[in-house]
Structures are given as C-alpha cells and as structure tokens.
Amino acid sequence: MKTVIYHNNRCGKSRCALQVLEESGKPFELIEYLKTPLTATEIRDLLKKLGKKPLEIIRTKEAVFRENYQGKNLTDEGWITALVEHPILIERPIIVRGDKAWIARDEAGLEKI
C-alpha cells in the first residue's frame, strides 16, 4: 500500500517525517501542498481519512489565520474554503496510507510511518 506525505519543506516536523519515510525504503508519494494546492474535494477526502473536522487541522497561530479568521464562526465548508485559499493553514505533515491518515507531528505519529 502506497504512502502519501503532504509536505511543507519549511517545516522541521514535516522534514523529519519525510526523512523517516525516505529511510524506510518503502515507496511513497510526496505532495508539496503549498506548490500544488489541494482542491476542496481533496481536503474533504483527507478530513474523512483523518476523522477530523476542518477546524481541527487549521494552524491557528499562522498570521493568515489571525488576520482573516480569528474569532469567526465558519461552517465546515467555510473552513474548507479557507484551507483551499490559504494552504499554509493546513497542519502538517499529513501521512496517508490507504483509507487512513494522521498528522505526524510527534513521535507516535512518526512511529506509524
């Protein structure tokens, strides 16, 4: 089963997850989501695999969030639109294998790789 990593090269935790994948020797697909932004459909699919709501994968400390969305009460579709328009808001790295996905920001997430 192929593994996919949604990666931001500027993120240390994302680079660490990528290194773990590379060292595993297993095939994987690298998606640099800032260079190739996700569609709303792709985000919905990721959310389903993650078992999360859109707001749960939003980086609330990003300037874009604070300037445009802090204090707003959007619907799930509104948050998905925000993620499409500002992919920097997507928590990373996201690892997908089959119909499961997880955010690999900590040791437990890396161990699943």
PDB file of N, CA and C in Angstrom:
ATOM      1  N   MET A   1       0.849  -1.176   0.000  1.00  0.00           N
ATOM      2  CA  MET A   1       0.000   0.000   0.000  1.00  0.00           C
ATOM      3  C   MET A   1       0.898   1.244   0.000  1.00  0.00           C
ATOM      4  N   LYS A   2       0.656   2.122  -0.951  1.00  0.00           N
ATOM      5  CA  LYS A   2       1.477   3.322  -1.078  1.00  0.00           C
ATOM      6  C   LYS A   2       1.153   4.339   0.008  1.00  0.00           C
ATOM      7  N   THR A   3       2.201   4.997   0.455  1.00  0.00           N
ATOM      8  CA  THR A   3       2.074   6.056   1.448  1.00  0.00           C
ATOM      9  C   THR A   3       2.205   7.396   0.745  1.00  0.00           C
ATOM     10  N   VAL A   4       1.429   8.367   1.194  1.00  0.00           N
ATOM     11  CA  VAL A   4       1.493   9.731   0.660  1.00  0.00           C
ATOM     12  C   VAL A   4       1.813  10.657   1.823  1.00  0.00           C
ATOM     13  N   ILE A   5       2.716  11.613   1.589  1.00  0.00           N
ATOM     14  CA  ILE A   5       3.001  12.630   2.590  1.00  0.00           C
ATOM     15  C   ILE A   5       2.661  13.996   2.004  1.00  0.00           C
ATOM     16  N   TYR A   6       1.830  14.738   2.723  1.00  0.00           N
ATOM     17  CA  TYR A   6       1.538  16.132   2.378  1.00  0.00           C
ATOM     18  C   TYR A   6       2.551  16.948   3.164  1.00  0.00           C
ATOM     19  N   HIS A   7       3.465  17.579   2.432  1.00  0.00           N
ATOM     20  CA  HIS A   7       4.714  18.080   2.992  1.00  0.00           C
ATOM     21  C   HIS A   7       4.900  19.569   2.746  1.00  0.00           C
ATOM     22  N   ASN A   8       5.477  20.226   3.760  1.00  0.00           N
ATOM     23  CA  ASN A   8       5.919  21.618   3.637  1.00  0.00           C
ATOM     24  C   ASN A   8       7.392  21.626   4.011  1.00  0.00           C
ATOM     25  N   ASN A   9       8.258  21.887   3.044  1.00  0.00           N
ATOM     26  CA  ASN A   9       9.698  21.806   3.254  1.00  0.00           C
ATOM     27  C   ASN A   9      10.211  22.817   4.279  1.00  0.00           C
ATOM     28  N   ARG A  10       9.445  23.860   4.557  1.00  0.00           N
ATOM     29  CA  ARG A  10       9.871  24.862   5.540  1.00  0.00           C
ATOM     30  C   ARG A  10       9.593  24.434   6.976  1.00  0.00           C
ATOM     31  N   CYS A  11       8.911  23.320   7.137  1.00  0.00           N
ATOM     32  CA  CYS A  11       8.516  22.833   8.465  1.00  0.00           C
ATOM     33  C   CYS A  11       9.474  21.729   8.918  1.00  0.00           C
ATOM     34  N   GLY A  12      10.102  21.923  10.065  1.00  0.00           N
ATOM     35  CA  GLY A  12      11.036  20.937  10.595  1.00  0.00           C
ATOM     36  C   GLY A  12      10.387  19.590  10.861  1.00  0.00           C
ATOM     37  N   LYS A  13       9.179  19.582  11.396  1.00  0.00           N
ATOM     38  CA  LYS A  13       8.492  18.320  11.682  1.00  0.00           C
ATOM     39  C   LYS A  13       8.134  17.596  10.389  1.00  0.00           C
ATOM     40  N   SER A  14       7.804  18.355   9.361  1.00  0.00           N
ATOM     41  CA  SER A  14       7.500  17.760   8.065  1.00  0.00           C
ATOM     42  C   SER A  14       8.774  17.170   7.446  1.00  0.00           C
ATOM     43  N   ARG A  15       9.880  17.885   7.563  1.00  0.00           N
ATOM     44  CA  ARG A  15      11.158  17.369   7.050  1.00  0.00           C
ATOM     45  C   ARG A  15      11.559  16.094   7.794  1.00  0.00           C
ATOM     46  N   CYS A  16      11.307  16.054   9.089  1.00  0.00           N
ATOM     47  CA  CYS A  16      11.612  14.867   9.893  1.00  0.00           C
ATOM     48  C   CYS A  16      10.783  13.668   9.422  1.00  0.00           C
ATOM     49  N   ALA A  17       9.494  13.877   9.198  1.00  0.00           N
ATOM     50  CA  ALA A  17       8.624  12.796   8.713  1.00  0.00           C
ATOM     51  C   ALA A  17       9.081  12.319   7.338  1.00  0.00           C
ATOM     52  N   LEU A  18       9.471  13.251   6.479  1.00  0.00           N
ATOM     53  CA  LEU A  18       9.963  12.879   5.149  1.00  0.00           C
ATOM     54  C   LEU A  18      11.222  12.025   5.280  1.00  0.00           C
ATOM     55  N   GLN A  19      12.112  12.389   6.179  1.00  0.00           N
ATOM     56  CA  GLN A  19      13.340  11.622   6.387  1.00  0.00           C
ATOM     57  C   GLN A  19      13.019  10.201   6.848  1.00  0.00           C
ATOM     58  N   VAL A  20      12.060  10.062   7.762  1.00  0.00           N
ATOM     59  CA  VAL A  20      11.651   8.731   8.230  1.00  0.00           C
ATOM     60  C   VAL A  20      11.126   7.908   7.056  1.00  0.00           C
ATOM     61  N   LEU A  21      10.322   8.529   6.205  1.00  0.00           N
ATOM     62  CA  LEU A  21       9.806   7.824   5.024  1.00  0.00           C
ATOM     63  C   LEU A  21      10.941   7.411   4.095  1.00  0.00           C
ATOM     64  N   GLU A  22      11.858   8.318   3.834  1.00  0.00           N
ATOM     65  CA  GLU A  22      12.983   8.011   2.943  1.00  0.00           C
ATOM     66  C   GLU A  22      13.821   6.865   3.500  1.00  0.00           C
ATOM     67  N   GLU A  23      14.070   6.881   4.804  1.00  0.00           N
ATOM     68  CA  GLU A  23      14.888   5.844   5.432  1.00  0.00           C
ATOM     69  C   GLU A  23      14.179   4.498   5.501  1.00  0.00           C
ATOM     70  N   SER A  24      12.851   4.508   5.413  1.00  0.00           N
ATOM     71  CA  SER A  24      12.098   3.251   5.464  1.00  0.00           C
ATOM     72  C   SER A  24      12.322   2.410   4.212  1.00  0.00           C
ATOM     73  N   GLY A  25      12.691   3.065   3.117  1.00  0.00           N
ATOM     74  CA  GLY A  25      12.895   2.347   1.865  1.00  0.00           C
ATOM     75  C   GLY A  25      11.605   1.970   1.157  1.00  0.00           C
ATOM     76  N   LYS A  26      10.477   2.296   1.760  1.00  0.00           N
ATOM     77  CA  LYS A  26       9.183   1.979   1.150  1.00  0.00           C
ATOM     78  C   LYS A  26       8.817   3.075   0.152  1.00  0.00           C
ATOM     79  N   PRO A  27       8.102   2.707  -0.917  1.00  0.00           N
ATOM     80  CA  PRO A  27       7.697   3.735  -1.883  1.00  0.00           C
ATOM     81  C   PRO A  27       6.680   4.697  -1.271  1.00  0.00           C
ATOM     82  N   PHE A  28       6.781   5.941  -1.654  1.00  0.00           N
ATOM     83  CA  PHE A  28       5.826   6.943  -1.185  1.00  0.00           C
ATOM     84  C   PHE A  28       5.708   8.042  -2.225  1.00  0.00           C
ATOM     85  N   GLU A  29       4.616   8.783  -2.109  1.00  0.00           N
ATOM     86  CA  GLU A  29       4.379   9.937  -2.977  1.00  0.00           C
ATOM     87  C   GLU A  29       4.505  11.195  -2.130  1.00  0.00           C
ATOM     88  N   LEU A  30       5.242  12.156  -2.647  1.00  0.00           N
ATOM     89  CA  LEU A  30       5.450  13.427  -1.965  1.00  0.00           C
ATOM     90  C   LEU A  30       4.569  14.485  -2.615  1.00  0.00           C
ATOM     91  N   ILE A  31       3.722  15.121  -1.818  1.00  0.00           N
ATOM     92  CA  ILE A  31       2.889  16.211  -2.323  1.00  0.00           C
ATOM     93  C   ILE A  31       3.252  17.464  -1.545  1.00  0.00           C
ATOM     94  N   GLU A  32       3.848  18.417  -2.239  1.00  0.00           N
ATOM     95  CA  GLU A  32       4.173  19.703  -1.629  1.00  0.00           C
ATOM     96  C   GLU A  32       2.959  20.602  -1.823  1.00  0.00           C
ATOM     97  N   TYR A  33       2.083  20.584  -0.835  1.00  0.00           N
ATOM     98  CA  TYR A  33       0.768  21.198  -0.977  1.00  0.00           C
ATOM     99  C   TYR A  33       0.795  22.722  -1.087  1.00  0.00           C
ATOM    100  N   LEU A  34       1.905  23.354  -0.768  1.00  0.00           N
ATOM    101  CA  LEU A  34       1.988  24.805  -0.993  1.00  0.00           C
ATOM    102  C   LEU A  34       2.267  25.103  -2.464  1.00  0.00           C
ATOM    103  N   LYS A  35       2.983  24.193  -3.134  1.00  0.00           N
ATOM    104  CA  LYS A  35       3.276  24.355  -4.565  1.00  0.00           C
ATOM    105  C   LYS A  35       2.125  23.841  -5.422  1.00  0.00           C
ATOM    106  N   THR A  36       1.462  22.804  -4.942  1.00  0.00           N
ATOM    107  CA  THR A  36       0.324  22.204  -5.641  1.00  0.00           C
ATOM    108  C   THR A  36      -0.850  22.191  -4.672  1.00  0.00           C
ATOM    109  N   PRO A  37      -1.562  23.313  -4.554  1.00  0.00           N
ATOM    110  CA  PRO A  37      -2.646  23.406  -3.565  1.00  0.00           C
ATOM    111  C   PRO A  37      -3.729  22.349  -3.772  1.00  0.00           C
ATOM    112  N   LEU A  38      -4.317  21.945  -2.668  1.00  0.00           N
ATOM    113  CA  LEU A  38      -5.372  20.946  -2.695  1.00  0.00           C
ATOM    114  C   LEU A  38      -6.703  21.576  -3.078  1.00  0.00           C
ATOM    115  N   THR A  39      -7.543  20.776  -3.707  1.00  0.00           N
ATOM    116  CA  THR A  39      -8.899  21.213  -4.020  1.00  0.00           C
ATOM    117  C   THR A  39      -9.787  20.969  -2.803  1.00  0.00           C
ATOM    118  N   ALA A  40     -10.969  21.531  -2.820  1.00  0.00           N
ATOM    119  CA  ALA A  40     -11.927  21.304  -1.734  1.00  0.00           C
ATOM    120  C   ALA A  40     -12.255  19.818  -1.621  1.00  0.00           C
ATOM    121  N   THR A  41     -12.392  19.135  -2.749  1.00  0.00           N
ATOM    122  CA  THR A  41     -12.684  17.702  -2.742  1.00  0.00           C
ATOM    123  C   THR A  41     -11.546  16.919  -2.099  1.00  0.00           C
ATOM    124  N   GLU A  42     -10.306  17.266  -2.427  1.00  0.00           N
ATOM    125  CA  GLU A  42      -9.152  16.582  -1.830  1.00  0.00           C
ATOM    126  C   GLU A  42      -9.092  16.825  -0.323  1.00  0.00           C
ATOM    127  N   ILE A  43      -9.408  18.033   0.107  1.00  0.00           N
ATOM    128  CA  ILE A  43      -9.408  18.339   1.541  1.00  0.00           C
ATOM    129  C   ILE A  43     -10.504  17.550   2.250  1.00  0.00           C
ATOM    130  N   ARG A  44     -11.689  17.472   1.646  1.00  0.00           N
ATOM    131  CA  ARG A  44     -12.775  16.686   2.246  1.00  0.00           C
ATOM    132  C   ARG A  44     -12.359  15.220   2.403  1.00  0.00           C
ATOM    133  N   ASP A  45     -11.697  14.681   1.378  1.00  0.00           N
ATOM    134  CA  ASP A  45     -11.229  13.296   1.417  1.00  0.00           C
ATOM    135  C   ASP A  45     -10.201  13.103   2.540  1.00  0.00           C
ATOM    136  N   LEU A  46      -9.270  14.040   2.652  1.00  0.00           N
ATOM    137  CA  LEU A  46      -8.281  13.974   3.732  1.00  0.00           C
ATOM    138  C   LEU A  46      -8.955  14.023   5.102  1.00  0.00           C
ATOM    139  N   LEU A  47      -9.905  14.923   5.262  1.00  0.00           N
ATOM    140  CA  LEU A  47     -10.615  15.053   6.537  1.00  0.00           C
ATOM    141  C   LEU A  47     -11.321  13.753   6.907  1.00  0.00           C
ATOM    142  N   LYS A  48     -11.925  13.112   5.920  1.00  0.00           N
ATOM    143  CA  LYS A  48     -12.604  11.839   6.165  1.00  0.00           C
ATOM    144  C   LYS A  48     -11.596  10.793   6.644  1.00  0.00           C
ATOM    145  N   LYS A  49     -10.444  10.719   5.982  1.00  0.00           N
ATOM    146  CA  LYS A  49      -9.416   9.747   6.365  1.00  0.00           C
ATOM    147  C   LYS A  49      -8.809  10.074   7.726  1.00  0.00           C
ATOM    148  N   LEU A  50      -8.705  11.352   8.034  1.00  0.00           N
ATOM    149  CA  LEU A  50      -8.183  11.784   9.333  1.00  0.00           C
ATOM    150  C   LEU A  50      -9.202  11.608  10.457  1.00  0.00           C
ATOM    151  N   GLY A  51     -10.489  11.600  10.083  1.00  0.00           N
ATOM    152  CA  GLY A  51     -11.547  11.560  11.091  1.00  0.00           C
ATOM    153  C   GLY A  51     -11.633  12.865  11.865  1.00  0.00           C
ATOM    154  N   LYS A  52     -11.406  13.971  11.153  1.00  0.00           N
ATOM    155  CA  LYS A  52     -11.379  15.286  11.803  1.00  0.00           C
ATOM    156  C   LYS A  52     -12.281  16.276  11.077  1.00  0.00           C
ATOM    157  N   LYS A  53     -12.641  17.328  11.790  1.00  0.00           N
ATOM    158  CA  LYS A  53     -13.357  18.468  11.222  1.00  0.00           C
ATOM    159  C   LYS A  53     -12.320  19.448  10.681  1.00  0.00           C
ATOM    160  N   PRO A  54     -12.695  20.299   9.725  1.00  0.00           N
ATOM    161  CA  PRO A  54     -11.727  21.237   9.138  1.00  0.00           C
ATOM    162  C   PRO A  54     -10.985  22.082  10.166  1.00  0.00           C
ATOM    163  N   LEU A  55     -11.687  22.601  11.142  1.00  0.00           N
ATOM    164  CA  LEU A  55     -11.042  23.475  12.126  1.00  0.00           C
ATOM    165  C   LEU A  55      -9.957  22.742  12.922  1.00  0.00           C
ATOM    166  N   GLU A  56     -10.063  21.413  13.008  1.00  0.00           N
ATOM    167  CA  GLU A  56      -9.080  20.629  13.759  1.00  0.00           C
ATOM    168  C   GLU A  56      -7.737  20.505  13.051  1.00  0.00           C
ATOM    169  N   ILE A  57      -7.673  20.828  11.764  1.00  0.00           N
ATOM    170  CA  ILE A  57      -6.395  20.747  11.048  1.00  0.00           C
ATOM    171  C   ILE A  57      -5.894  22.128  10.625  1.00  0.00           C
ATOM    172  N   ILE A  58      -6.472  23.161  11.206  1.00  0.00           N
ATOM    173  CA  ILE A  58      -6.064  24.529  10.863  1.00  0.00           C
ATOM    174  C   ILE A  58      -5.007  25.012  11.844  1.00  0.00           C
ATOM    175  N   ARG A  59      -3.958  25.591  11.287  1.00  0.00           N
ATOM    176  CA  ARG A  59      -2.868  26.167  12.083  1.00  0.00           C
ATOM    177  C   ARG A  59      -3.298  27.564  12.542  1.00  0.00           C
ATOM    178  N   THR A  60      -3.803  27.630  13.750  1.00  0.00           N
ATOM    179  CA  THR A  60      -4.380  28.878  14.252  1.00  0.00           C
ATOM    180  C   THR A  60      -3.334  29.919  14.644  1.00  0.00           C
ATOM    181  N   LYS A  61      -2.068  29.536  14.679  1.00  0.00           N
ATOM    182  CA  LYS A  61      -1.017  30.500  15.027  1.00  0.00           C
ATOM    183  C   LYS A  61      -0.451  31.219  13.805  1.00  0.00           C
ATOM    184  N   GLU A  62      -0.862  30.800  12.620  1.00  0.00           N
ATOM    185  CA  GLU A  62      -0.397  31.463  11.392  1.00  0.00           C
ATOM    186  C   GLU A  62      -0.970  32.870  11.311  1.00  0.00           C
ATOM    187  N   ALA A  63      -0.180  33.788  10.786  1.00  0.00           N
ATOM    188  CA  ALA A  63      -0.621  35.181  10.624  1.00  0.00           C
ATOM    189  C   ALA A  63      -1.885  35.260   9.775  1.00  0.00           C
ATOM    190  N   VAL A  64      -1.965  34.447   8.730  1.00  0.00           N
ATOM    191  CA  VAL A  64      -3.140  34.450   7.849  1.00  0.00           C
ATOM    192  C   VAL A  64      -4.400  34.137   8.652  1.00  0.00           C
ATOM    193  N   PHE A  65      -4.301  33.210   9.588  1.00  0.00           N
ATOM    194  CA  PHE A  65      -5.454  32.874  10.420  1.00  0.00           C
ATOM    195  C   PHE A  65      -5.824  34.056  11.307  1.00  0.00           C
ATOM    196  N   ARG A  66      -4.837  34.581  12.008  1.00  0.00           N
ATOM    197  CA  ARG A  66      -5.107  35.689  12.939  1.00  0.00           C
ATOM    198  C   ARG A  66      -5.686  36.901  12.219  1.00  0.00           C
ATOM    199  N   GLU A  67      -5.180  37.190  11.031  1.00  0.00           N
ATOM    200  CA  GLU A  67      -5.616  38.378  10.289  1.00  0.00           C
ATOM    201  C   GLU A  67      -6.986  38.212   9.636  1.00  0.00           C
ATOM    202  N   ASN A  68      -7.326  36.987   9.233  1.00  0.00           N
ATOM    203  CA  ASN A  68      -8.535  36.783   8.438  1.00  0.00           C
ATOM    204  C   ASN A  68      -9.643  35.968   9.097  1.00  0.00           C
ATOM    205  N   TYR A  69      -9.294  35.118  10.059  1.00  0.00           N
ATOM    206  CA  TYR A  69     -10.284  34.148  10.533  1.00  0.00           C
ATOM    207  C   TYR A  69     -10.474  34.098  12.041  1.00  0.00           C
ATOM    208  N   GLN A  70      -9.548  34.633  12.814  1.00  0.00           N
ATOM    209  CA  GLN A  70      -9.659  34.548  14.267  1.00  0.00           C
ATOM    210  C   GLN A  70     -10.974  35.165  14.737  1.00  0.00           C
ATOM    211  N   GLY A  71     -11.687  34.417  15.574  1.00  0.00           N
ATOM    212  CA  GLY A  71     -12.958  34.889  16.107  1.00  0.00           C
ATOM    213  C   GLY A  71     -14.144  34.661  15.191  1.00  0.00           C
ATOM    214  N   LYS A  72     -13.903  34.137  13.990  1.00  0.00           N
ATOM    215  CA  LYS A  72     -15.001  33.875  13.056  1.00  0.00           C
ATOM    216  C   LYS A  72     -15.579  32.495  13.314  1.00  0.00           C
ATOM    217  N   ASN A  73     -16.866  32.375  13.088  1.00  0.00           N
ATOM    218  CA  ASN A  73     -17.576  31.122  13.284  1.00  0.00           C
ATOM    219  C   ASN A  73     -18.055  30.633  11.922  1.00  0.00           C
ATOM    220  N   LEU A  74     -17.163  29.958  11.187  1.00  0.00           N
ATOM    221  CA  LEU A  74     -17.497  29.488   9.846  1.00  0.00           C
ATOM    222  C   LEU A  74     -18.082  28.080   9.902  1.00  0.00           C
ATOM    223  N   THR A  75     -18.804  27.725   8.863  1.00  0.00           N
ATOM    224  CA  THR A  75     -19.276  26.349   8.702  1.00  0.00           C
ATOM    225  C   THR A  75     -18.080  25.492   8.293  1.00  0.00           C
ATOM    226  N   ASP A  76     -18.260  24.177   8.296  1.00  0.00           N
ATOM    227  CA  ASP A  76     -17.189  23.298   7.816  1.00  0.00           C
ATOM    228  C   ASP A  76     -16.793  23.664   6.391  1.00  0.00           C
ATOM    229  N   GLU A  77     -17.783  23.942   5.544  1.00  0.00           N
ATOM    230  CA  GLU A  77     -17.469  24.315   4.154  1.00  0.00           C
ATOM    231  C   GLU A  77     -16.715  25.644   4.095  1.00  0.00           C
ATOM    232  N   GLY A  78     -17.040  26.555   4.985  1.00  0.00           N
ATOM    233  CA  GLY A  78     -16.312  27.819   5.051  1.00  0.00           C
ATOM    234  C   GLY A  78     -14.853  27.610   5.416  1.00  0.00           C
ATOM    235  N   TRP A  79     -14.592  26.709   6.377  1.00  0.00           N
ATOM    236  CA  TRP A  79     -13.209  26.405   6.755  1.00  0.00           C
ATOM    237  C   TRP A  79     -12.486  25.683   5.630  1.00  0.00           C
ATOM    238  N   ILE A  80     -13.179  24.801   4.920  1.00  0.00           N
ATOM    239  CA  ILE A  80     -12.560  24.122   3.776  1.00  0.00           C
ATOM    240  C   ILE A  80     -12.168  25.149   2.725  1.00  0.00           C
ATOM    241  N   THR A  81     -13.033  26.111   2.464  1.00  0.00           N
ATOM    242  CA  THR A  81     -12.705  27.186   1.521  1.00  0.00           C
ATOM    243  C   THR A  81     -11.468  27.946   1.993  1.00  0.00           C
ATOM    244  N   ALA A  82     -11.375  28.215   3.281  1.00  0.00           N
ATOM    245  CA  ALA A  82     -10.198  28.901   3.830  1.00  0.00           C
ATOM    246  C   ALA A  82      -8.933  28.080   3.585  1.00  0.00           C
ATOM    247  N   LEU A  83      -9.019  26.760   3.746  1.00  0.00           N
ATOM    248  CA  LEU A  83      -7.864  25.893   3.514  1.00  0.00           C
ATOM    249  C   LEU A  83      -7.468  25.862   2.043  1.00  0.00           C
ATOM    250  N   VAL A  84      -8.450  25.912   1.158  1.00  0.00           N
ATOM    251  CA  VAL A  84      -8.158  25.960  -0.282  1.00  0.00           C
ATOM    252  C   VAL A  84      -7.472  27.279  -0.627  1.00  0.00           C
ATOM    253  N   GLU A  85      -7.995  28.374  -0.100  1.00  0.00           N
ATOM    254  CA  GLU A  85      -7.461  29.701  -0.411  1.00  0.00           C
ATOM    255  C   GLU A  85      -6.121  29.975   0.266  1.00  0.00           C
ATOM    256  N   HIS A  86      -5.893  29.357   1.422  1.00  0.00           N
ATOM    257  CA  HIS A  86      -4.664  29.598   2.195  1.00  0.00           C
ATOM    258  C   HIS A  86      -4.098  28.257   2.672  1.00  0.00           C
ATOM    259  N   PRO A  87      -3.468  27.495   1.776  1.00  0.00           N
ATOM    260  CA  PRO A  87      -2.976  26.168   2.164  1.00  0.00           C
ATOM    261  C   PRO A  87      -1.947  26.193   3.296  1.00  0.00           C
ATOM    262  N   ILE A  88      -1.332  27.340   3.563  1.00  0.00           N
ATOM    263  CA  ILE A  88      -0.395  27.450   4.682  1.00  0.00           C
ATOM    264  C   ILE A  88      -1.094  27.125   6.007  1.00  0.00           C
ATOM    265  N   LEU A  89      -2.415  27.215   6.029  1.00  0.00           N
ATOM    266  CA  LEU A  89      -3.178  26.938   7.249  1.00  0.00           C
ATOM    267  C   LEU A  89      -3.315  25.447   7.557  1.00  0.00           C
ATOM    268  N   ILE A  90      -2.974  24.583   6.606  1.00  0.00           N
ATOM    269  CA  ILE A  90      -3.136  23.141   6.806  1.00  0.00           C
ATOM    270  C   ILE A  90      -2.038  22.618   7.731  1.00  0.00           C
ATOM    271  N   GLU A  91      -2.455  21.937   8.791  1.00  0.00           N
ATOM    272  CA  GLU A  91      -1.500  21.313   9.711  1.00  0.00           C
ATOM    273  C   GLU A  91      -0.687  20.279   8.950  1.00  0.00           C
ATOM    274  N   ARG A  92       0.562  20.123   9.329  1.00  0.00           N
ATOM    275  CA  ARG A  92       1.441  19.218   8.603  1.00  0.00           C
ATOM    276  C   ARG A  92       2.426  18.578   9.567  1.00  0.00           C
ATOM    277  N   PRO A  93       3.029  17.493   9.075  1.00  0.00           N
ATOM    278  CA  PRO A  93       2.787  16.760   7.835  1.00  0.00           C
ATOM    279  C   PRO A  93       1.602  15.802   8.000  1.00  0.00           C
ATOM    280  N   ILE A  94       0.891  15.598   6.925  1.00  0.00           N
ATOM    281  CA  ILE A  94      -0.193  14.615   6.921  1.00  0.00           C
ATOM    282  C   ILE A  94       0.301  13.402   6.145  1.00  0.00           C
ATOM    283  N   ILE A  95       0.160  12.243   6.751  1.00  0.00           N
ATOM    284  CA  ILE A  95       0.540  10.979   6.127  1.00  0.00           C
ATOM    285  C   ILE A  95      -0.744  10.219   5.817  1.00  0.00           C
ATOM    286  N   VAL A  96      -0.824   9.678   4.595  1.00  0.00           N
ATOM    287  CA  VAL A  96      -1.987   8.888   4.182  1.00  0.00           C
ATOM    288  C   VAL A  96      -1.498   7.518   3.743  1.00  0.00           C
ATOM    289  N   ARG A  97      -2.177   6.496   4.244  1.00  0.00           N
ATOM    290  CA  ARG A  97      -1.921   5.130   3.791  1.00  0.00           C
ATOM    291  C   ARG A  97      -3.274   4.446   3.689  1.00  0.00           C
ATOM    292  N   GLY A  98      -3.659   4.133   2.457  1.00  0.00           N
ATOM    293  CA  GLY A  98      -4.967   3.514   2.248  1.00  0.00           C
ATOM    294  C   GLY A  98      -6.078   4.473   2.622  1.00  0.00           C
ATOM    295  N   ASP A  99      -6.992   4.004   3.468  1.00  0.00           N
ATOM    296  CA  ASP A  99      -8.125   4.846   3.867  1.00  0.00           C
ATOM    297  C   ASP A  99      -7.903   5.503   5.230  1.00  0.00           C
ATOM    298  N   LYS A 100      -6.659   5.496   5.705  1.00  0.00           N
ATOM    299  CA  LYS A 100      -6.311   6.112   6.989  1.00  0.00           C
ATOM    300  C   LYS A 100      -5.321   7.250   6.770  1.00  0.00           C
ATOM    301  N   ALA A 101      -5.414   8.254   7.620  1.00  0.00           N
ATOM    302  CA  ALA A 101      -4.470   9.369   7.576  1.00  0.00           C
ATOM    303  C   ALA A 101      -4.225   9.849   8.995  1.00  0.00           C
ATOM    304  N   TRP A 102      -3.080  10.462   9.199  1.00  0.00           N
ATOM    305  CA  TRP A 102      -2.757  11.028  10.502  1.00  0.00           C
ATOM    306  C   TRP A 102      -1.775  12.171  10.322  1.00  0.00           C
ATOM    307  N   ILE A 103      -1.732  13.028  11.336  1.00  0.00           N
ATOM    308  CA  ILE A 103      -0.786  14.137  11.351  1.00  0.00           C
ATOM    309  C   ILE A 103       0.422  13.652  12.141  1.00  0.00           C
ATOM    310  N   ALA A 104       1.580  13.638  11.495  1.00  0.00           N
ATOM    311  CA  ALA A 104       2.792  13.046  12.084  1.00  0.00           C
ATOM    312  C   ALA A 104       3.695  14.114  12.692  1.00  0.00           C
ATOM    313  N   ARG A 105       3.177  14.839  13.664  1.00  0.00           N
ATOM    314  CA  ARG A 105       3.950  15.908  14.300  1.00  0.00           C
ATOM    315  C   ARG A 105       4.707  15.440  15.538  1.00  0.00           C
ATOM    316  N   ASP A 106       4.365  14.260  16.048  1.00  0.00           N
ATOM    317  CA  ASP A 106       5.022  13.793  17.267  1.00  0.00           C
ATOM    318  C   ASP A 106       5.571  12.388  17.055  1.00  0.00           C
ATOM    319  N   GLU A 107       6.228  11.864  18.072  1.00  0.00           N
ATOM    320  CA  GLU A 107       6.860  10.556  17.964  1.00  0.00           C
ATOM    321  C   GLU A 107       5.849   9.460  17.636  1.00  0.00           C
ATOM    322  N   ALA A 108       4.675   9.514  18.248  1.00  0.00           N
ATOM    323  CA  ALA A 108       3.647   8.497  17.983  1.00  0.00           C
ATOM    324  C   ALA A 108       3.225   8.526  16.516  1.00  0.00           C
ATOM    325  N   GLY A 109       3.084   9.726  15.958  1.00  0.00           N
ATOM    326  CA  GLY A 109       2.724   9.853  14.551  1.00  0.00           C
ATOM    327  C   GLY A 109       3.814   9.346  13.633  1.00  0.00           C
ATOM    328  N   LEU A 110       5.063   9.582  14.013  1.00  0.00           N
ATOM    329  CA  LEU A 110       6.193   9.107  13.210  1.00  0.00           C
ATOM    330  C   LEU A 110       6.313   7.591  13.278  1.00  0.00           C
ATOM    331  N   GLU A 111       6.000   7.002  14.424  1.00  0.00           N
ATOM    332  CA  GLU A 111       6.097   5.550  14.571  1.00  0.00           C
ATOM    333  C   GLU A 111       5.130   4.820  13.648  1.00  0.00           C
ATOM    334  N   LYS A 112       4.010   5.439  13.307  1.00  0.00           N
ATOM    335  CA  LYS A 112       3.033   4.813  12.408  1.00  0.00           C
ATOM    336  C   LYS A 112       3.563   4.698  10.987  1.00  0.00           C
ATOM    337  N   ILE A 113       4.535   5.544  10.653  1.00  0.00           N
ATOM    338  CA  ILE A 113       5.076   5.535   9.295  1.00  0.00           C
ATOM    339  C   ILE A 113       5.725   4.191   9.044  1.00  0.00           C
TER     340      ILE A 113
END
